[in-house]
PDB file of C-alpha atoms in Angstrom:
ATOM      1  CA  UNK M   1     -38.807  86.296  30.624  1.00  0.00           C
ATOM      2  CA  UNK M   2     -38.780  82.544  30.646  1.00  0.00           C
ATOM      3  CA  UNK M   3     -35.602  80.806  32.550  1.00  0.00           C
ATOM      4  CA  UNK M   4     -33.050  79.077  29.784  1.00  0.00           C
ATOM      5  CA  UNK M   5     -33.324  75.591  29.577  1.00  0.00           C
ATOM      6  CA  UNK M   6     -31.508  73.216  31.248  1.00  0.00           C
ATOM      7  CA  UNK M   7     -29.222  71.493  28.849  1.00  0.00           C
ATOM      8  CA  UNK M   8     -28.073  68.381  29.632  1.00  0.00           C
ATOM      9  CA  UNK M   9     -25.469  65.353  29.672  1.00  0.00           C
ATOM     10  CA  UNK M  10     -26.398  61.566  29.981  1.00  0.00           C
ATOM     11  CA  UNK M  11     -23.427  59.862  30.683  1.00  0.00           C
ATOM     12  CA  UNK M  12     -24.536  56.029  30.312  1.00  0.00           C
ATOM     13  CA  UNK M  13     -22.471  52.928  28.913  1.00  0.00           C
ATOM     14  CA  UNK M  14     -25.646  51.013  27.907  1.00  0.00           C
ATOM     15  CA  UNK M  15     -26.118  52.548  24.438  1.00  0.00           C
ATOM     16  CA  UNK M  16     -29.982  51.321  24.712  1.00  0.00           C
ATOM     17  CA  UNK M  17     -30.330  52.947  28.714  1.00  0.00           C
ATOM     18  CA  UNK M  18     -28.298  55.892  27.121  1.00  0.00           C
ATOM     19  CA  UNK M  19     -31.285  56.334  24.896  1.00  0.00           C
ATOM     20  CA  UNK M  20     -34.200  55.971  26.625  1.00  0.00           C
ATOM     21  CA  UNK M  21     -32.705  58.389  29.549  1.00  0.00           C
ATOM     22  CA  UNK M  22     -31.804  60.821  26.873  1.00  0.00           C
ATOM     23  CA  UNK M  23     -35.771  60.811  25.156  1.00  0.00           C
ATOM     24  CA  UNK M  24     -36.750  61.054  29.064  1.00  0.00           C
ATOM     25  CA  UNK M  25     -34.912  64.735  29.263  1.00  0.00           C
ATOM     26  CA  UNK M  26     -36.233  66.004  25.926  1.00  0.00           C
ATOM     27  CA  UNK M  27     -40.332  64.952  27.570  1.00  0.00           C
ATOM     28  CA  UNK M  28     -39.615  67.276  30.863  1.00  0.00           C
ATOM     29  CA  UNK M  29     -40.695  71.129  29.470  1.00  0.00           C
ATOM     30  CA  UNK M  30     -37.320  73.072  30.409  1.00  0.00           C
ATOM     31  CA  UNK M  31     -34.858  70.651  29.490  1.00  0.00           C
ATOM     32  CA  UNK M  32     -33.037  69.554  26.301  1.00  0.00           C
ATOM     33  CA  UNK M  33     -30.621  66.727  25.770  1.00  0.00           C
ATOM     34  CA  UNK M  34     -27.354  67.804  24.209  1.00  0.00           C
ATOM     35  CA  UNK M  35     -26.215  64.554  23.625  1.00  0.00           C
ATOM     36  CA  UNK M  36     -25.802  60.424  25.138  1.00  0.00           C
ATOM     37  CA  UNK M  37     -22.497  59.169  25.774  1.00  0.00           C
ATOM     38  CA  UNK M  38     -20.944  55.914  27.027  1.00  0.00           C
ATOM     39  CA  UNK M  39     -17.884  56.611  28.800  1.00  0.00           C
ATOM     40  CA  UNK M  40     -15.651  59.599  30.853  1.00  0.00           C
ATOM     41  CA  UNK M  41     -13.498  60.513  27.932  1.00  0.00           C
ATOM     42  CA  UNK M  42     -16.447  61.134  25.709  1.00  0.00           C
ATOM     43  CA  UNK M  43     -18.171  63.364  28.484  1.00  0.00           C
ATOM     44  CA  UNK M  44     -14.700  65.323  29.027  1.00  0.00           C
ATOM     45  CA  UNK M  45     -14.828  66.259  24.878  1.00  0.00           C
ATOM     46  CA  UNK M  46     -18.332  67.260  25.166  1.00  0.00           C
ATOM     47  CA  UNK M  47     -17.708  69.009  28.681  1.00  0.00           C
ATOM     48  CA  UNK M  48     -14.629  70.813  26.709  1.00  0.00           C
ATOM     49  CA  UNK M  49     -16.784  72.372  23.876  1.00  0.00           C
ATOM     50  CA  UNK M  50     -20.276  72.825  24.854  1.00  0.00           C
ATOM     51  CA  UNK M  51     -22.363  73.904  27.701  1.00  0.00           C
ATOM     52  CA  UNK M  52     -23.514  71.600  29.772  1.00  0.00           C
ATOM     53  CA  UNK M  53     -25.837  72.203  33.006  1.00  0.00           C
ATOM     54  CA  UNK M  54     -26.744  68.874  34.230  1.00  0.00           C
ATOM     55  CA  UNK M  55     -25.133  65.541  34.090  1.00  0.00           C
ATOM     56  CA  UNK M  56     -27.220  62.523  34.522  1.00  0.00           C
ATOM     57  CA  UNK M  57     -23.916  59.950  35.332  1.00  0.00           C
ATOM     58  CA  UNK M  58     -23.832  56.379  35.841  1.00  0.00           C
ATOM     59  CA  UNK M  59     -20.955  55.279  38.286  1.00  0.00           C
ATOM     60  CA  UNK M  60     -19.529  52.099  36.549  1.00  0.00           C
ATOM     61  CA  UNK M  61     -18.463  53.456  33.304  1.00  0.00           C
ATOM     62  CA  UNK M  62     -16.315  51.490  31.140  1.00  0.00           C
ATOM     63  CA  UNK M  63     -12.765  53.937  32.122  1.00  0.00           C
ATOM     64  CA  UNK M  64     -13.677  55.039  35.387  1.00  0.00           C
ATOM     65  CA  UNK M  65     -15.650  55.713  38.093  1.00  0.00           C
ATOM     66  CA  UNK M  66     -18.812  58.147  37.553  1.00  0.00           C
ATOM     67  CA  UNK M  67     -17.972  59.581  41.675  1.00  0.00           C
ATOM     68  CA  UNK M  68     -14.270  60.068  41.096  1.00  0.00           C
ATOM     69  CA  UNK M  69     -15.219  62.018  37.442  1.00  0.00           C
ATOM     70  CA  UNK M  70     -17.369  64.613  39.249  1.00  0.00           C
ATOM     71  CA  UNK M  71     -14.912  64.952  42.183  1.00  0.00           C
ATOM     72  CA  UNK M  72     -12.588  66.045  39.306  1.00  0.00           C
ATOM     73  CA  UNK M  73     -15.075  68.216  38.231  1.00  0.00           C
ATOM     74  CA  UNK M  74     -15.792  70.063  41.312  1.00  0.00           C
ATOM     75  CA  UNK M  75     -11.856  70.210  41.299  1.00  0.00           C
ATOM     76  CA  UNK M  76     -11.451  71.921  38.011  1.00  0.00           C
ATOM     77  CA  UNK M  77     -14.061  74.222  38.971  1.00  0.00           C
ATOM     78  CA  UNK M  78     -16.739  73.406  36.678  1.00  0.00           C
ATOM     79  CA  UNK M  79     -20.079  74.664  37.349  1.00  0.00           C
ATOM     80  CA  UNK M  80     -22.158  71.735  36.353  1.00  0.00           C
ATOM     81  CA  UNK M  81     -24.559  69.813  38.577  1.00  0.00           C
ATOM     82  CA  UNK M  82     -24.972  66.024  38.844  1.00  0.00           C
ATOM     83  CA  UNK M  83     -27.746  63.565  39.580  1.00  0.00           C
ATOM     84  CA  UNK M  84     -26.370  60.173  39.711  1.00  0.00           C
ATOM     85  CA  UNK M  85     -28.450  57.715  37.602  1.00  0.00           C
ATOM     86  CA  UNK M  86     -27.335  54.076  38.824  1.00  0.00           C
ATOM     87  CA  UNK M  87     -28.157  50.348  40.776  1.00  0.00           C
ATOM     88  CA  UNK M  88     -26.160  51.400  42.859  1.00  0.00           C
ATOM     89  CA  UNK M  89     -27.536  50.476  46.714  1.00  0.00           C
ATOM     90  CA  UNK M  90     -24.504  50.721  49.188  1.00  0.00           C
ATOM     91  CA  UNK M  91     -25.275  53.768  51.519  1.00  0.00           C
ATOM     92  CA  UNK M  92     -21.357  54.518  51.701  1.00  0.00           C
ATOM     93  CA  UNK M  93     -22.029  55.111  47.533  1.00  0.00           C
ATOM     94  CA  UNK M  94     -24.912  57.757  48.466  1.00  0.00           C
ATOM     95  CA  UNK M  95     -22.786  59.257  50.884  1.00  0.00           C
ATOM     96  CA  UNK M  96     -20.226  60.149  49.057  1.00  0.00           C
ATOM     97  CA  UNK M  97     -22.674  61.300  46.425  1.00  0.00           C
ATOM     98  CA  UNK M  98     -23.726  63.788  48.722  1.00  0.00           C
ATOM     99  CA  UNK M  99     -20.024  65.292  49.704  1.00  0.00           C
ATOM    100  CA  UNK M 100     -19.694  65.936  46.355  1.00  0.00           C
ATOM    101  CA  UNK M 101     -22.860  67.627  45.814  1.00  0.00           C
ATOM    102  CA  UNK M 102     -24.733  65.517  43.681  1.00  0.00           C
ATOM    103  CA  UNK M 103     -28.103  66.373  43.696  1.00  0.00           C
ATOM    104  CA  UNK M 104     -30.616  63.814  43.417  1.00  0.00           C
ATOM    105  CA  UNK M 105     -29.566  60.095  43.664  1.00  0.00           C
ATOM    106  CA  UNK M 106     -32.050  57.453  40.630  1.00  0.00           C
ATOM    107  CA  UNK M 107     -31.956  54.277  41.409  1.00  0.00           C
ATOM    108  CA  UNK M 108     -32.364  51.985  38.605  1.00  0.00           C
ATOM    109  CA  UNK M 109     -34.642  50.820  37.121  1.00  0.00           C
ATOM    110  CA  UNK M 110     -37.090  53.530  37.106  1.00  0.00           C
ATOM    111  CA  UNK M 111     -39.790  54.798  34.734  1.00  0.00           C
ATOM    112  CA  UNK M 112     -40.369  58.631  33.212  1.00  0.00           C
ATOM    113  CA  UNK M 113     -42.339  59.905  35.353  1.00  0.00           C
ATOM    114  CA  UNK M 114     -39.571  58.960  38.368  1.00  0.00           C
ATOM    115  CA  UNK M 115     -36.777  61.105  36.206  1.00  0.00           C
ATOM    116  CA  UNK M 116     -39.459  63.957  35.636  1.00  0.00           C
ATOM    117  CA  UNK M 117     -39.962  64.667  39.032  1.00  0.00           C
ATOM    118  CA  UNK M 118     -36.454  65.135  39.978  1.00  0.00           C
ATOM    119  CA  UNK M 119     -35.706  67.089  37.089  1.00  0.00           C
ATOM    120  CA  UNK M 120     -38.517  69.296  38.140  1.00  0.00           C
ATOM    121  CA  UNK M 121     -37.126  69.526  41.717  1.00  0.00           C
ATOM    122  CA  UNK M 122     -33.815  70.563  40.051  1.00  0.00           C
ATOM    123  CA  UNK M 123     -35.772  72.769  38.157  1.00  0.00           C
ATOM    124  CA  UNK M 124     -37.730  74.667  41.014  1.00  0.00           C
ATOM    125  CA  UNK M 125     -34.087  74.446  43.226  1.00  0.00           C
ATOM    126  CA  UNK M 126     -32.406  76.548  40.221  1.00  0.00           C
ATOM    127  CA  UNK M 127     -35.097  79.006  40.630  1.00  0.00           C
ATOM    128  CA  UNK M 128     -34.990  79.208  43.905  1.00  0.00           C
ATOM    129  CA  UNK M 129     -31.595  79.288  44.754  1.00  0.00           C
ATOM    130  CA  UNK M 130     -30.888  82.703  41.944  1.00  0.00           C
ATOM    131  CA  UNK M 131     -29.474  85.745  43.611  1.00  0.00           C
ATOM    132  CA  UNK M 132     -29.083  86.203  46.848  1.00  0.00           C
ATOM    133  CA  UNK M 133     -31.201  84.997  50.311  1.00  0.00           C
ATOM    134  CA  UNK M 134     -33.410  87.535  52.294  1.00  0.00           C
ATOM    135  CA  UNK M 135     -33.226  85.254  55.255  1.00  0.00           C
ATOM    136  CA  UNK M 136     -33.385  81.836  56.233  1.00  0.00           C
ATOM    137  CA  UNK M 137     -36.519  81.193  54.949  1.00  0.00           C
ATOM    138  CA  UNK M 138     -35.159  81.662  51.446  1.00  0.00           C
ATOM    139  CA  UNK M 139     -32.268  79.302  52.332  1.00  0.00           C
ATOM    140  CA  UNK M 140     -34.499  76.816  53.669  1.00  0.00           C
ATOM    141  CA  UNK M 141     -36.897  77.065  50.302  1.00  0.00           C
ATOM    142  CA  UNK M 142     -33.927  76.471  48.052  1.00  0.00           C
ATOM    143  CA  UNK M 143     -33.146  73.262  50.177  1.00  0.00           C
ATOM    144  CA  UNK M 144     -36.484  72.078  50.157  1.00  0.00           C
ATOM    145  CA  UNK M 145     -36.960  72.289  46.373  1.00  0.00           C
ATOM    146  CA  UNK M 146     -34.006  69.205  46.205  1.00  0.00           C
ATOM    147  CA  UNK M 147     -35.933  66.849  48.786  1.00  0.00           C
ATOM    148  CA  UNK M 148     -38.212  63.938  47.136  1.00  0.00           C
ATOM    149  CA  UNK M 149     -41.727  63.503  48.414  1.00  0.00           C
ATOM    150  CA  UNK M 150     -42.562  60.365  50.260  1.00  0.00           C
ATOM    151  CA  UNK M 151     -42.094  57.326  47.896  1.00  0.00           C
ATOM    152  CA  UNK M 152     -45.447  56.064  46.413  1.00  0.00           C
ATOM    153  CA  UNK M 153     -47.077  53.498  48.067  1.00  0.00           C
ATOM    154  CA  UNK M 154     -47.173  50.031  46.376  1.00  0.00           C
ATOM    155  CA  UNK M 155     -50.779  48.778  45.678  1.00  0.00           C
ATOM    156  CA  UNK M 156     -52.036  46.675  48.693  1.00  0.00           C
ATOM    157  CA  UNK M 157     -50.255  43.078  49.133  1.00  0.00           C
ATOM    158  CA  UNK M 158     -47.516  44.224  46.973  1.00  0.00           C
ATOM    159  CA  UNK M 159     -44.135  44.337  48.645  1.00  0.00           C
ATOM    160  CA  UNK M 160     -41.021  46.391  48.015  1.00  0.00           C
ATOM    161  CA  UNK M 161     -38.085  43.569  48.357  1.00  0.00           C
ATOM    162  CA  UNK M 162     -40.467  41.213  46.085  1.00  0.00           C
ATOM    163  CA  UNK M 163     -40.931  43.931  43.307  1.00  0.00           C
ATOM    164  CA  UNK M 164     -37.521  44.368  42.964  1.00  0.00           C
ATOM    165  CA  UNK M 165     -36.694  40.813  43.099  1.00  0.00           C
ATOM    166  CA  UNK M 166     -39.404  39.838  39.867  1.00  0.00           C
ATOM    167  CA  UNK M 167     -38.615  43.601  38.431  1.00  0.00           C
ATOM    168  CA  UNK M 168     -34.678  41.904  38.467  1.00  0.00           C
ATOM    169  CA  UNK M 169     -35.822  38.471  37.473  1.00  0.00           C
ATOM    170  CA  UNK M 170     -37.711  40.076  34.306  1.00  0.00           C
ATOM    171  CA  UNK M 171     -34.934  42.288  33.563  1.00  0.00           C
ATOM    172  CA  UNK M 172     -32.250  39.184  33.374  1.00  0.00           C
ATOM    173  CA  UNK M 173     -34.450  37.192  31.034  1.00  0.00           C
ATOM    174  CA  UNK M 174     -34.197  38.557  27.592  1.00  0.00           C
ATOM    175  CA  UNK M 175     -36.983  36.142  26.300  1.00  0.00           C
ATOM    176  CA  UNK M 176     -39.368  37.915  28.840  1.00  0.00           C
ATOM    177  CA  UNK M 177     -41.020  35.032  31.371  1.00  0.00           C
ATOM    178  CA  UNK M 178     -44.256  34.349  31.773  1.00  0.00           C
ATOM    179  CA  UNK M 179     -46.541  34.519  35.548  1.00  0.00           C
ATOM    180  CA  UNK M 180     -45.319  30.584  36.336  1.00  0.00           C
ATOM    181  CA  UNK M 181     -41.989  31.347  35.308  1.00  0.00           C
ATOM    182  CA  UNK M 182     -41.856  34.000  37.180  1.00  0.00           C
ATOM    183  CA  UNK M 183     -43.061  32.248  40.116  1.00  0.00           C
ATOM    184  CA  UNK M 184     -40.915  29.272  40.272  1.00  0.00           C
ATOM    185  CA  UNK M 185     -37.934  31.760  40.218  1.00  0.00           C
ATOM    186  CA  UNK M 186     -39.310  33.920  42.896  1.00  0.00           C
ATOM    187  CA  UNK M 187     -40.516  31.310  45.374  1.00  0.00           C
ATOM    188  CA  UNK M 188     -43.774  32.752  45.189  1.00  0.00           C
ATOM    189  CA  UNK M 189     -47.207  32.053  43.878  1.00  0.00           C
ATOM    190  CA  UNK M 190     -48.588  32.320  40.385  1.00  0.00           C
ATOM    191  CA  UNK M 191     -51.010  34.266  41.139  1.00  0.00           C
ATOM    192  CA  UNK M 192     -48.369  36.702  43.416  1.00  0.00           C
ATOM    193  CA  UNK M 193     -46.279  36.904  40.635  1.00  0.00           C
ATOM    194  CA  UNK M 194     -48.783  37.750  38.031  1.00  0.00           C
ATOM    195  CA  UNK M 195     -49.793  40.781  40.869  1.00  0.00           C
ATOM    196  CA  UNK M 196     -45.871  42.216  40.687  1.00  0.00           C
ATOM    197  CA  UNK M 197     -45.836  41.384  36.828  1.00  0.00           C
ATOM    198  CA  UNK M 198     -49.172  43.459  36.175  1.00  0.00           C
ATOM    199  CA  UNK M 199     -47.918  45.980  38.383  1.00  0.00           C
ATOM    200  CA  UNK M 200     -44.526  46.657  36.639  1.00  0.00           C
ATOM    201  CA  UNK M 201     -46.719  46.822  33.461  1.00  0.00           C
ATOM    202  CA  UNK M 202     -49.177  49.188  34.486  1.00  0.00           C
ATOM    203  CA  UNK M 203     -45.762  51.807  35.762  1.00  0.00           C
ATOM    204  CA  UNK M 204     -44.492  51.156  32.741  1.00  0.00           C
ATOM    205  CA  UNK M 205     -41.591  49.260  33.483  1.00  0.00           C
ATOM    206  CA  UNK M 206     -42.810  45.982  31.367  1.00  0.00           C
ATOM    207  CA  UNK M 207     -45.042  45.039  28.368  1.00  0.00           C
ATOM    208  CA  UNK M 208     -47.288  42.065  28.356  1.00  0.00           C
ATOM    209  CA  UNK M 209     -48.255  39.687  24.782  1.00  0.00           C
ATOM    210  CA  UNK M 210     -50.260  36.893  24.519  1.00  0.00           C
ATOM    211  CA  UNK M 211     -48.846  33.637  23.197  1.00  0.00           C
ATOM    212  CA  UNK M 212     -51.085  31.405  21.799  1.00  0.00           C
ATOM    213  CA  UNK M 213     -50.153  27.505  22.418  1.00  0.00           C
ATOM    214  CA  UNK M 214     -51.935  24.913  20.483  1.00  0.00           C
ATOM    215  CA  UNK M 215     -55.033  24.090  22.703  1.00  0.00           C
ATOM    216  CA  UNK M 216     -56.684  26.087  25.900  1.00  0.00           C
ATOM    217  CA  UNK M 217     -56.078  30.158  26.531  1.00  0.00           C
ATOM    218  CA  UNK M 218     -53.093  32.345  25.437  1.00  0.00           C
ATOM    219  CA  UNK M 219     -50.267  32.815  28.147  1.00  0.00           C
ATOM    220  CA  UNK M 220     -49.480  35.807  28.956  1.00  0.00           C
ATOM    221  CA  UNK M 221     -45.784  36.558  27.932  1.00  0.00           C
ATOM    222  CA  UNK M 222     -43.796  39.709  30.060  1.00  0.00           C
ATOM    223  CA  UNK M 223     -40.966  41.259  28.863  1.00  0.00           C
ATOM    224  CA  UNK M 224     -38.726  43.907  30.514  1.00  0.00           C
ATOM    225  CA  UNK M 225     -39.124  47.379  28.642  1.00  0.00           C
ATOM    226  CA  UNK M 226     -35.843  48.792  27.467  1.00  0.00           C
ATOM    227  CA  UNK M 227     -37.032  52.411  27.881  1.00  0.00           C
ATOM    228  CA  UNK M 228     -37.434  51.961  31.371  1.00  0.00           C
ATOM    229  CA  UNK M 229     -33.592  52.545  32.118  1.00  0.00           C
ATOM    230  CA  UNK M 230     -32.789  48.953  32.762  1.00  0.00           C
ATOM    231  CA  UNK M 231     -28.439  48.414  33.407  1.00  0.00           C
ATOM    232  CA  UNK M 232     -27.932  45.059  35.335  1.00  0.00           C
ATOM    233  CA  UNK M 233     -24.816  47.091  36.860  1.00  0.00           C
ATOM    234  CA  UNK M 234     -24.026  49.696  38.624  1.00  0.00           C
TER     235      UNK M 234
END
């Protein structure tokens, strides 16, 4: 008999990140998406009359904060699980994530396939963790489902402080920006920038178009991809 899926929450105040994380849950096989909302009070209604499993919660909502909402939850007693989804980079944050039991900690932005995996881990740590341990093997099993593998490593030459500084320079320029652009703003060189730009394309995090001026080649034009779970806040 197949395991129930996982039904779950996304508690977002972007409407458009809302979205895009909610289409995310439906692609994972196990796990359905009962519904997107953009603030504390919505998730309490939706809390009060369905089942819900899984929370994906921001932590800057527009009447709260997501941490204090899930200490209230573990409070009233409710039995469901959280993965913070958020920008959020302080360690104190993650620490108190993890008093609280939150689960897995996404940092934003990140593509599908980052959101898959954790849900799969969640998925495997529900499995494991049914009934009752034979020993501490079991125990330690359950524990291990929850832990992320080693990050992926970033193409050769590529660093991590410079991705995120073009990933935040695309995401802040609604017109996109193209590989000199890019470069002025970064302090880096075209051809460096073009690197992170093609990079953040080929994970899915940006789309490219040509633009054709009047004489020579088309310029290549890069835009930030709304479905990849872009908030500028926390």
């Amino acid at each position: 008999m197949s395991a129930p899926e996982v039904r779950v929450l996304v508690v977002e105040d972007d409407p458009v990140a809302a979205d895009a994380h909610a289409l995310y849950v439906g692609r994972v096989p196990g796990f359905t998406a009962v519904g997107a909302v953009h603030s504390l009070a919505e998730a309490t209604r939706v809390l009060e009359r369905t089942r819900v499993d899984l929370l994906l919660l921001d932590l800057a909502l527009p009447d709260g904060h997501g941490l204090r909402f899930a200490r209230g939850l573990r409070a009233a007693g409710h039995p469901a699980d959280v993965i913070v989804v958020t920008s959020a980079r302080d360690l104190s944050v993650v620490r108190e994530s993890v008093s609280l039991g939150v689960v897995q900690y996404v940092l934003k932005p990140f593509a599908f396939p980052t959101l898959r995996e954790r849900l799969l881990r969640y998925a495997e740590f529900r499995a494991t963790a049914a009934g009752e341990a034979a020993g501490q093997d079991d125990v330690d099993r359950a524990m291990a489902a929850l832990r992320a593998p080693r990050p992926a490593e970033l193409p050769k030459g590529l660093s991590a402080p410079t991705l995120d500084r073009v990933a935040a320079l695309l995401r802040s320029a609604p017109e996109g920006l193209t590989a000199a652009g890019a470069a002025g703003a970064a302090g880096i060189s075209r051809i460096t920038a073009r690197r992170y730009l093609e990079h953040l394309v080929d994970t899915g995090r940006a789309g490219r178009t040509p633009r054709y001026g009047q004489v020579g080649r088309p310029e290549l034009h890069y835009r930030w991809l709304a479905a990849a779970g872009s908030v500028s806040k926390v």
